[in-house]
PDB file of C-alpha atoms in Angstrom:
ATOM      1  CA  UNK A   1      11.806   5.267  67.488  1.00 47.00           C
ATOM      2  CA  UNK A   2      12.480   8.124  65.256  1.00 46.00           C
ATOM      3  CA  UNK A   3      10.194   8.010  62.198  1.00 45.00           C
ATOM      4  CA  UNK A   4      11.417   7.067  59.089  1.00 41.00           C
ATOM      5  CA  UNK A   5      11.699  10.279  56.478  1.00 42.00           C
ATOM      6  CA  UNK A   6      13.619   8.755  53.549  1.00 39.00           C
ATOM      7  CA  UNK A   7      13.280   5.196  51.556  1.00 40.00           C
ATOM      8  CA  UNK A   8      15.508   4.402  48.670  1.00 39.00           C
ATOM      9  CA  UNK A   9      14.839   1.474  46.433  1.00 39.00           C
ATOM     10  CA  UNK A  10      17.503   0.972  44.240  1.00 41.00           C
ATOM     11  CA  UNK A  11      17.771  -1.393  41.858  1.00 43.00           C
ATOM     12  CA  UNK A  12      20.282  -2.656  38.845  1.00 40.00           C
ATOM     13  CA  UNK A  13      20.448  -5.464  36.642  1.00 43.00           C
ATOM     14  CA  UNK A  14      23.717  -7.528  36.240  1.00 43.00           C
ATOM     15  CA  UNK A  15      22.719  -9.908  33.102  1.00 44.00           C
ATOM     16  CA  UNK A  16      19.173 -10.836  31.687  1.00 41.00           C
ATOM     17  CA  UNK A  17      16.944 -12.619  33.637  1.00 39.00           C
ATOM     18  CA  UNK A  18      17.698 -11.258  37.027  1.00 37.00           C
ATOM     19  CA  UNK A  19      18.058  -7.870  38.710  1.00 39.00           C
ATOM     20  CA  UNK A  20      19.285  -6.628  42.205  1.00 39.00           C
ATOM     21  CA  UNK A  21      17.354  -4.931  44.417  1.00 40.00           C
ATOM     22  CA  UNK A  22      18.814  -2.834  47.250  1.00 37.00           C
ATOM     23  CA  UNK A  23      16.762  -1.021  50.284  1.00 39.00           C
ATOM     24  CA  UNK A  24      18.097   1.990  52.158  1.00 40.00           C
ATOM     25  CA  UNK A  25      16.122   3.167  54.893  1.00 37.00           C
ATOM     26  CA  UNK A  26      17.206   6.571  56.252  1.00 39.00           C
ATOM     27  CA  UNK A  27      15.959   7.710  59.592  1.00 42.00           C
ATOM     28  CA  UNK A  28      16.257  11.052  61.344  1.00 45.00           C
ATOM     29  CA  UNK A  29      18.844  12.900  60.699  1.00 46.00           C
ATOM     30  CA  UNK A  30      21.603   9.998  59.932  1.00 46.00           C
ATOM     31  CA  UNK A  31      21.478   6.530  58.954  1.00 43.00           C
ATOM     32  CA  UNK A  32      20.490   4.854  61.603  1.00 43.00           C
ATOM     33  CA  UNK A  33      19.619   1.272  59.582  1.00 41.00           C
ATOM     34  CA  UNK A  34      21.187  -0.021  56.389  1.00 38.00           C
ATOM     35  CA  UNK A  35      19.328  -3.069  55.031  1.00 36.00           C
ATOM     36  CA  UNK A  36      19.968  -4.326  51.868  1.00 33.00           C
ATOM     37  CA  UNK A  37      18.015  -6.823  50.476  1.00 32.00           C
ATOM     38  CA  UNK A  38      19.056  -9.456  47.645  1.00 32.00           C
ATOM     39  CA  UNK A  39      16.928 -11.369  45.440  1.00 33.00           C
ATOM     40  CA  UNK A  40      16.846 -12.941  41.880  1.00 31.00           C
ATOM     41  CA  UNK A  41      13.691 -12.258  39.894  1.00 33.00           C
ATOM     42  CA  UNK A  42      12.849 -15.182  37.741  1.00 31.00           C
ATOM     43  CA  UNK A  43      13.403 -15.200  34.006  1.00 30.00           C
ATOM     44  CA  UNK A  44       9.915 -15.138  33.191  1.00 29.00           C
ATOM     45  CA  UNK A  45       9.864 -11.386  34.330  1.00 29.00           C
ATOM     46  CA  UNK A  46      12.474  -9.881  31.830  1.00 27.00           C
ATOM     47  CA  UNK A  47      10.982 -12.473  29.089  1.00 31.00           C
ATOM     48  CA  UNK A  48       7.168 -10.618  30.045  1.00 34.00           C
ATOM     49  CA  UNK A  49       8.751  -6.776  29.864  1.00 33.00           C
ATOM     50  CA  UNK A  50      11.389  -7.155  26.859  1.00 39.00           C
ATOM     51  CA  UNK A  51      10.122  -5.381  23.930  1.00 39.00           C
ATOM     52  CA  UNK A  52      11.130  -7.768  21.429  1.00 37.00           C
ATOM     53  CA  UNK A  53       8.444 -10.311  23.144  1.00 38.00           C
ATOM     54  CA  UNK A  54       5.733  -8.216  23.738  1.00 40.00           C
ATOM     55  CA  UNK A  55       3.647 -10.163  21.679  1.00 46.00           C
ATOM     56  CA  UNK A  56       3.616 -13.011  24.148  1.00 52.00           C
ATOM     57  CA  UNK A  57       1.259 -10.699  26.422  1.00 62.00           C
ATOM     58  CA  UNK A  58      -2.228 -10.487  25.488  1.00 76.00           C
ATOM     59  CA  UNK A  59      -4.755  -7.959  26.248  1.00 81.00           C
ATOM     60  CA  UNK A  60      -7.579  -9.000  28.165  1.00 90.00           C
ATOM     61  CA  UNK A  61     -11.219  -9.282  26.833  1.00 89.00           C
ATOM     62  CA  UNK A  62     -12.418  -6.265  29.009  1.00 93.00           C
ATOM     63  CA  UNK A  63      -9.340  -4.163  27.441  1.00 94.00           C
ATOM     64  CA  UNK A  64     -10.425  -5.374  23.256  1.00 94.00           C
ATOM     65  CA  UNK A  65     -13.624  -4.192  24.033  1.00 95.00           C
ATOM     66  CA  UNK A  66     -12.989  -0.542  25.447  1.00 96.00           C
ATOM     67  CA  UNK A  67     -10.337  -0.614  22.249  1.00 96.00           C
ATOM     68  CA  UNK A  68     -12.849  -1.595  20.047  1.00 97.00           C
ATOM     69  CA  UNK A  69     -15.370   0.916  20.947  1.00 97.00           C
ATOM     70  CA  UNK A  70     -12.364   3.831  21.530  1.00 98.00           C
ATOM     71  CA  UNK A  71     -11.044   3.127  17.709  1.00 97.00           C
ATOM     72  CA  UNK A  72     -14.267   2.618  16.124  1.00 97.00           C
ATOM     73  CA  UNK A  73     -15.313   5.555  17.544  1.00 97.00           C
ATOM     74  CA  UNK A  74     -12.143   7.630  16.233  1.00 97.00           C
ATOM     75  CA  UNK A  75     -12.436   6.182  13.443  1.00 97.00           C
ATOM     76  CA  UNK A  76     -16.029   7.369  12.669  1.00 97.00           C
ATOM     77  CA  UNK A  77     -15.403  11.009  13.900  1.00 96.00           C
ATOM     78  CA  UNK A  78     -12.125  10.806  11.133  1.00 97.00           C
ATOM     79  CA  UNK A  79     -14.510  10.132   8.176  1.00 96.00           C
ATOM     80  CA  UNK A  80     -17.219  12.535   9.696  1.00 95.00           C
ATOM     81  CA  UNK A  81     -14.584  15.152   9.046  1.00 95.00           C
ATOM     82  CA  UNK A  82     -13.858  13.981   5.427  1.00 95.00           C
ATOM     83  CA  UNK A  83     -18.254  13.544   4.477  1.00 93.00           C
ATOM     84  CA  UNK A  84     -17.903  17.576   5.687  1.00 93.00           C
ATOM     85  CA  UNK A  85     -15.723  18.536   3.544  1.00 93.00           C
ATOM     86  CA  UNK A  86     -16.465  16.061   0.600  1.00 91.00           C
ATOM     87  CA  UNK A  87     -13.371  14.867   0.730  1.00 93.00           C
ATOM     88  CA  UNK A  88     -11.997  11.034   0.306  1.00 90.00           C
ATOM     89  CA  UNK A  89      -9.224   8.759   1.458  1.00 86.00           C
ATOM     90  CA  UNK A  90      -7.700   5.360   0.241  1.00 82.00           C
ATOM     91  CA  UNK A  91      -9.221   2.105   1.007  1.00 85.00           C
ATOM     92  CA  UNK A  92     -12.416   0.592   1.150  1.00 91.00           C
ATOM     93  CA  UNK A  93     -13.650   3.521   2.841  1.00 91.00           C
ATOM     94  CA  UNK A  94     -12.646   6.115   0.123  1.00 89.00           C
ATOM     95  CA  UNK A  95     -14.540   3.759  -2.217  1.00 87.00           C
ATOM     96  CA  UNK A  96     -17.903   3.782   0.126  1.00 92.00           C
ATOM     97  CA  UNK A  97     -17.319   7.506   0.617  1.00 91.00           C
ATOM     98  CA  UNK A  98     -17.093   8.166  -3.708  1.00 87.00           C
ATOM     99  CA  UNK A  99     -19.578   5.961  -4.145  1.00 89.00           C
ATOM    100  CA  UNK A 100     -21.688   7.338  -1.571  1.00 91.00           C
ATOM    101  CA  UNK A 101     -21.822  10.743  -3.358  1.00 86.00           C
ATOM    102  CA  UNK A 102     -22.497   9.563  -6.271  1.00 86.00           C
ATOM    103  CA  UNK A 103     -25.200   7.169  -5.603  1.00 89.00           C
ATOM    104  CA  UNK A 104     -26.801   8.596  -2.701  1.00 88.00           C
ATOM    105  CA  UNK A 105     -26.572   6.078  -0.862  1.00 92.00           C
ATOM    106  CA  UNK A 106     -25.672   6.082   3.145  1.00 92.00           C
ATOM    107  CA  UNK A 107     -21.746   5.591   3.359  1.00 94.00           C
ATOM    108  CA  UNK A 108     -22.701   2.699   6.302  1.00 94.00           C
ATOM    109  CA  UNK A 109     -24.536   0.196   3.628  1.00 94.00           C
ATOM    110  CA  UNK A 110     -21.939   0.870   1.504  1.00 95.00           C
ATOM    111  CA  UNK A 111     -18.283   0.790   3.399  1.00 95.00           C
ATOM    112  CA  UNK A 112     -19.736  -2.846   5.114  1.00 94.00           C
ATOM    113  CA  UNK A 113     -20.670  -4.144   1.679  1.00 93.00           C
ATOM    114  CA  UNK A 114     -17.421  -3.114   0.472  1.00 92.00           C
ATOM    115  CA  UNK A 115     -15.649  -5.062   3.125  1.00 92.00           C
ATOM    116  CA  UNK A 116     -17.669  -8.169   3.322  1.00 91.00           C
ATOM    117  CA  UNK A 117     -14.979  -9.718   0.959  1.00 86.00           C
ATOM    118  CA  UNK A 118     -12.228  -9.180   3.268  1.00 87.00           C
ATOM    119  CA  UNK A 119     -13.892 -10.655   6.709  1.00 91.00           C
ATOM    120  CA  UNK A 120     -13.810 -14.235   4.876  1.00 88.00           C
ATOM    121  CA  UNK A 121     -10.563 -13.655   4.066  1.00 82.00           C
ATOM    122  CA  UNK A 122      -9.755 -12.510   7.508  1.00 87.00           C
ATOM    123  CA  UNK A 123     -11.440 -15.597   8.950  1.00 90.00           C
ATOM    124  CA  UNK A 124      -9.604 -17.798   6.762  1.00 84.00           C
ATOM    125  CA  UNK A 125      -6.092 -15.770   6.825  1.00 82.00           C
ATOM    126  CA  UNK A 126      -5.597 -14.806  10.273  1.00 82.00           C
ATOM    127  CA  UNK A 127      -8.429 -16.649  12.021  1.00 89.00           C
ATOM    128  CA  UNK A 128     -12.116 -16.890  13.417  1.00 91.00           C
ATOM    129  CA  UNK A 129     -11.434 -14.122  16.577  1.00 90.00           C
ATOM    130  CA  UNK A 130      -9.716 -11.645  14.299  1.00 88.00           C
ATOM    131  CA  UNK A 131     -12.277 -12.086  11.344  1.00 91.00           C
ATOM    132  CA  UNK A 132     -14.842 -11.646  14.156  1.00 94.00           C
ATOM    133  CA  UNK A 133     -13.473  -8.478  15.893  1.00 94.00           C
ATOM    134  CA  UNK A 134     -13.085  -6.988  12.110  1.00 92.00           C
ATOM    135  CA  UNK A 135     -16.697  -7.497  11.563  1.00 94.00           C
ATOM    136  CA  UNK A 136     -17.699  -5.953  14.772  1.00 96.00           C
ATOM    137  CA  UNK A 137     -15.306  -3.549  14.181  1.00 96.00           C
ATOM    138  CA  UNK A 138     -16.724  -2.760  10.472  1.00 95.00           C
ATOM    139  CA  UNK A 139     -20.114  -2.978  11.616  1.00 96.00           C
ATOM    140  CA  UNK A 140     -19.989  -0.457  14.336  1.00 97.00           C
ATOM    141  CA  UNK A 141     -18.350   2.215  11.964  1.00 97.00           C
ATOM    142  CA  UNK A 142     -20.459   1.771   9.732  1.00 96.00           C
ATOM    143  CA  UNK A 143     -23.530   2.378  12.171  1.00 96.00           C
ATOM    144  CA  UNK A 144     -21.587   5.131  13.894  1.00 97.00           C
ATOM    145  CA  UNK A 145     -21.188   7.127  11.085  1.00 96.00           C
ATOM    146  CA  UNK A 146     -24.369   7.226   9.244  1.00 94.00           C
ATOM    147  CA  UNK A 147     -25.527   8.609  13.224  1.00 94.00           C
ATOM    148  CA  UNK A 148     -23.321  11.246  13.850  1.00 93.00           C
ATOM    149  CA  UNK A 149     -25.321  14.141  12.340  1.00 89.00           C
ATOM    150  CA  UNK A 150     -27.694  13.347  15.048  1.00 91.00           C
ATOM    151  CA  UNK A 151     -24.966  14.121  17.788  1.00 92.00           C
ATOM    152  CA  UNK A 152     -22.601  16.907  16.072  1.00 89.00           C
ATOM    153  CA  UNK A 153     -22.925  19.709  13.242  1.00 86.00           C
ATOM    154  CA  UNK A 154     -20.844  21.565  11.743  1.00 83.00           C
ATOM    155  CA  UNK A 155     -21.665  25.288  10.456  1.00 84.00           C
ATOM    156  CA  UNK A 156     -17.862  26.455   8.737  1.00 88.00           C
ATOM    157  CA  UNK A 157     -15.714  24.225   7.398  1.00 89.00           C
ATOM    158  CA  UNK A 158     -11.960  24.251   6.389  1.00 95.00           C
ATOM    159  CA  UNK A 159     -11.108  21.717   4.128  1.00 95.00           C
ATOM    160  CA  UNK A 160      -7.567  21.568   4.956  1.00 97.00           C
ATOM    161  CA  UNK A 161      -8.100  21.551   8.583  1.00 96.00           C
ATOM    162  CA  UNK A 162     -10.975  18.423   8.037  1.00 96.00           C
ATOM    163  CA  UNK A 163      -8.530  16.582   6.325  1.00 96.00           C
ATOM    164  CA  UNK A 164      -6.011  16.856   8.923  1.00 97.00           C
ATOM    165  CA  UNK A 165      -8.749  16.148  11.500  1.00 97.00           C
ATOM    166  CA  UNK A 166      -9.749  13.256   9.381  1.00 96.00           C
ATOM    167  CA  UNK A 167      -6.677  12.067   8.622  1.00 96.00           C
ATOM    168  CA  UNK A 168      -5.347  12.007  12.347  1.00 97.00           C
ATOM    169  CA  UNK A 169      -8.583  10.654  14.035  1.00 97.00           C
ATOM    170  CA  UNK A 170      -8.615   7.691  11.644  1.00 96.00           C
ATOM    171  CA  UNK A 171      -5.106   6.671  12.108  1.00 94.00           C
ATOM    172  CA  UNK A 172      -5.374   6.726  15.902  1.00 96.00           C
ATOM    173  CA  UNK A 173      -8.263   4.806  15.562  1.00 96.00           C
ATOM    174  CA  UNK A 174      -7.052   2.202  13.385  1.00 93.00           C
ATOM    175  CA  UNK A 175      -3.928   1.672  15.452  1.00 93.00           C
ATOM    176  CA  UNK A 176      -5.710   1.049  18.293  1.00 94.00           C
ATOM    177  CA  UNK A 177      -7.421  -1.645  16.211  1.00 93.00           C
ATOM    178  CA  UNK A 178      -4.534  -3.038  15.533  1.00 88.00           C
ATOM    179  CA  UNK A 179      -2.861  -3.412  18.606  1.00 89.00           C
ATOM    180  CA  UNK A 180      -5.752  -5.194  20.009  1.00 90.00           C
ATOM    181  CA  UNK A 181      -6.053  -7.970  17.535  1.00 87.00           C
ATOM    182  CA  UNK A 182      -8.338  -6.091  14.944  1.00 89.00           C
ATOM    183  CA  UNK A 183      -9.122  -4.094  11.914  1.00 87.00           C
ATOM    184  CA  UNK A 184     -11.521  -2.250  10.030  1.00 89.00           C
ATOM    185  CA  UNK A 185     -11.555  -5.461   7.299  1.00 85.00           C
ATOM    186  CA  UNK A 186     -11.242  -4.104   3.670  1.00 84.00           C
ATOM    187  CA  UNK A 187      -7.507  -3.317   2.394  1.00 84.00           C
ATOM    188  CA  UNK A 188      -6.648  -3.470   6.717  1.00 71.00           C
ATOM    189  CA  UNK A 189      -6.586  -6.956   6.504  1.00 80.00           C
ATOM    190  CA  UNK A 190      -4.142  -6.935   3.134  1.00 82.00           C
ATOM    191  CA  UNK A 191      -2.052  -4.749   4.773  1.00 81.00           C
ATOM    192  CA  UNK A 192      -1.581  -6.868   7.752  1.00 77.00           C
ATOM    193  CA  UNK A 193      -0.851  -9.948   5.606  1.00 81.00           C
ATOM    194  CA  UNK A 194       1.749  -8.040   3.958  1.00 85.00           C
ATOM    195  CA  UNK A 195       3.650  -7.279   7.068  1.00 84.00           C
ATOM    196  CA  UNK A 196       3.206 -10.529   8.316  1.00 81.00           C
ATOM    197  CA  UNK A 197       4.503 -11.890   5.126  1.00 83.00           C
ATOM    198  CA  UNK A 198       7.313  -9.626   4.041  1.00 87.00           C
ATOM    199  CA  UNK A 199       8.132  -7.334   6.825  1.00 85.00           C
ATOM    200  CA  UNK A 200       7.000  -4.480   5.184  1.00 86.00           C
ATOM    201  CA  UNK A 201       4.745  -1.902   7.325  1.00 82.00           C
ATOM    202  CA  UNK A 202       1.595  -1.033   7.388  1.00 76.00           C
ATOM    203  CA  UNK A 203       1.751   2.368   6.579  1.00 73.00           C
ATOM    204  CA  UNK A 204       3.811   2.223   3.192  1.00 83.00           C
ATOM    205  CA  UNK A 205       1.529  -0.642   2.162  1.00 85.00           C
ATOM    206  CA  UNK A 206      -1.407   0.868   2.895  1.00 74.00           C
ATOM    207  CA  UNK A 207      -0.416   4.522   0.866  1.00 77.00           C
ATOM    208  CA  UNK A 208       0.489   3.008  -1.795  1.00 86.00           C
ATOM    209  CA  UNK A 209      -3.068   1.201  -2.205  1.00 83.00           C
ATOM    210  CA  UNK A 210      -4.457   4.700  -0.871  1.00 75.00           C
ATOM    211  CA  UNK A 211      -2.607   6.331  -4.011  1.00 81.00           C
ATOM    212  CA  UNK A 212      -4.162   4.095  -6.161  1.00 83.00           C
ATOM    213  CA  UNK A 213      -7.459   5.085  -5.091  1.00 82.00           C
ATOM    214  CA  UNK A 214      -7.033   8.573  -5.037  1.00 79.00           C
ATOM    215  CA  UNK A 215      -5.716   8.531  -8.185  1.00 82.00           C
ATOM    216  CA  UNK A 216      -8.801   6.835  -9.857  1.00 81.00           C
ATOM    217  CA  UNK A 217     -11.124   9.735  -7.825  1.00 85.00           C
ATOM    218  CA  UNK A 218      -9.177  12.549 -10.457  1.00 85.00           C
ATOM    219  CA  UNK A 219     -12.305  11.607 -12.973  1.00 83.00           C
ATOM    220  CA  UNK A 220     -14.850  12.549 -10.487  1.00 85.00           C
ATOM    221  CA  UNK A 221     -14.085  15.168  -8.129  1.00 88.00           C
ATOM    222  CA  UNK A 222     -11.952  18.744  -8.224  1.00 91.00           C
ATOM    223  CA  UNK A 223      -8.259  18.878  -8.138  1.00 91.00           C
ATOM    224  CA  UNK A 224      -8.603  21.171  -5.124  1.00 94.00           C
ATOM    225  CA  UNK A 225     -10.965  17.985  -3.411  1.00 93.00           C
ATOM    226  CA  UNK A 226      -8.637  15.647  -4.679  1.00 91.00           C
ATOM    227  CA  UNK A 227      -4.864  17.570  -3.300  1.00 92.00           C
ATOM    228  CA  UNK A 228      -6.460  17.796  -0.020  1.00 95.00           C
ATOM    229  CA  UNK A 229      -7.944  14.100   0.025  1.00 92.00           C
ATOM    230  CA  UNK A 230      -4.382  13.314  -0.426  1.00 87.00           C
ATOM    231  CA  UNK A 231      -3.028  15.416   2.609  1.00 93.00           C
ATOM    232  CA  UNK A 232      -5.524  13.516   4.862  1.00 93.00           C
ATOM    233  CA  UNK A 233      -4.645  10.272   3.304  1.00 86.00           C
ATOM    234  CA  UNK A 234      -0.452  11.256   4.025  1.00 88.00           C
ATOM    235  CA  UNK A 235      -1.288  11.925   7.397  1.00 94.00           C
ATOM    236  CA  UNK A 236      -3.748   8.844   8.099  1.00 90.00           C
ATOM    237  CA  UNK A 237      -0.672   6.789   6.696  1.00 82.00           C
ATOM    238  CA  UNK A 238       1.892   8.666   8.396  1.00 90.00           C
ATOM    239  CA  UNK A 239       0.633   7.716  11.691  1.00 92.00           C
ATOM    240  CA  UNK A 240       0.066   4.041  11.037  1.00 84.00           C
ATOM    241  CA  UNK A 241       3.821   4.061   9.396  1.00 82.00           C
ATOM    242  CA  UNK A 242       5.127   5.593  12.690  1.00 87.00           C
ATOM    243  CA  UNK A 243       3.643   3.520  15.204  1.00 86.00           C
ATOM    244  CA  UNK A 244       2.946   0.167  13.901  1.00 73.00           C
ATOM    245  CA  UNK A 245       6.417  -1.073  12.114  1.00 67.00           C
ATOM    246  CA  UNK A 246       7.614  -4.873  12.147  1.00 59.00           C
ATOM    247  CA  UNK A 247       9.173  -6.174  14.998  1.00 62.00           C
ATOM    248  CA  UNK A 248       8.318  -2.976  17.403  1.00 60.00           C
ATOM    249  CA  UNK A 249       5.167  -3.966  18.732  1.00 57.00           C
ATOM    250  CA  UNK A 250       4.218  -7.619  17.552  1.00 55.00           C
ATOM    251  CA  UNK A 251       0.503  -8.810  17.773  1.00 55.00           C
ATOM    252  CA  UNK A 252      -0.387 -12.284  17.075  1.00 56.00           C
ATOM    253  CA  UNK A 253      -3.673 -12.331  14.541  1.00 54.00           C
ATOM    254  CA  UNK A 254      -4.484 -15.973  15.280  1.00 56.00           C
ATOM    255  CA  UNK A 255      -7.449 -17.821  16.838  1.00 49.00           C
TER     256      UNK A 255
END
């Protein structure tokens, strides 16, 4: 029996909800066996890989939890970046970082404080489990960040290239977040209800509270501080406007 040195599978779809699968099985050096093989796959397996109903496939708890920890940790590498350079972004973690340099006080205490406001309205907007996951979420950035000078330092800095760094690490970080059913609480959890609400993205939501913000900071740090905080904002924004519009990838908030 001569061994087989070629498979084809190939395989086309006529209309939704079924597809055609054809197997040619070359052997030696000419066909010696032609099978093709014919089968409807159910509905349910288009409905499971169409984009438009993506949402209707959940992660599993094993794959929130390596998400949490992956964007959390992003997330807190992002604003190590911006504490280097003294820089600031929009949200509630712009506010903990300003208020952090002016008080003294560690930027962990401060960015969960800020947020504690927006968990309830997490839990009572979008649910216990994503007002939970926020929390955790929250919490662990919080705890991350005040501990990263004990892991990394940082002896030259570039304050463009921190708020770049900054801006891109957060972003990631908080997309990942979303896409598995959480946030970082604060403005996150506005900006969701927005979308939800009135189809408008994340992203332009989200820099338009971030200009806000930045624009109150003029009165308390340098222009220069200020025109870079707003390039690492841009880009933070930029990413979450690019990769987390209506109706692309849709993720259910609810209990």
């Amino acid at each position: 029996m001569n061994e087989i040195q070629y498979v084809s599978i190939i395989c086309f779809t006529p209309c939704k909800g079924f597809s055609t699968n054809i197997l040619l099985i070359f052997t030696g050096n000419q066909l010696n066996k032609f099978i093709i093989l014919l089968f409807l796959r159910p509905l349910f397996y288009w409905y499971k890989t169409d984009p438009l109903v993506m949402e209707k496939i959940k992660h599993t708890h094993k794959e929130d939890v390596i998400a949490i920890l992956t964007g959390t940790f992003l997330v807190s590498q992002g604003i190590f970046f911006l504490q280097a350079a003294q820089l600031l972004t929009g949200g509630t973690t712009g506010l903990a970082l300003l208020l952090s340099q002016m008080s003294g006080v560690g930027f962990g205490i401060l960015y969960f404080t800020c947020n504690l406001p927006f968990y309830a309205l997490a839990w009572q907007r979008f649910g216990k489990q994503f007002a939970l996951t926020s929390l955790i979420s929250g919490g662990l950035v919080s705890i991350m960040t005040d501990h990263l000078n004990m892991m990394i330092s940082v002896d030259h800095i570039n304050d463009i290239y921190c708020a770049i760094a900054g801006g891109l690490l957060m972003g990631l970080g908080m997309l990942i977040l979303f896409r598995h059913r959480s946030s970082l609480g604060g403005f996150n959890v506005l900006c969701l209800f927005i979308q939800e609400k009135f189809g408008i993205s994340v992203g332009k939501v989200q820099m338009a509270i971030d200009f806000c913000i930045l624009s109150a900071s003029f009165f308390f740090i340098t222009p220069w501080l200020l025109a870079v905080s707003v390039l690492g904002a841009v880009v933070l924004n930029i990413v979450l406007a690019m990769n987390h519009k209506p109706n692309r990838y849709i993720v259910t908030y609810g209990s």
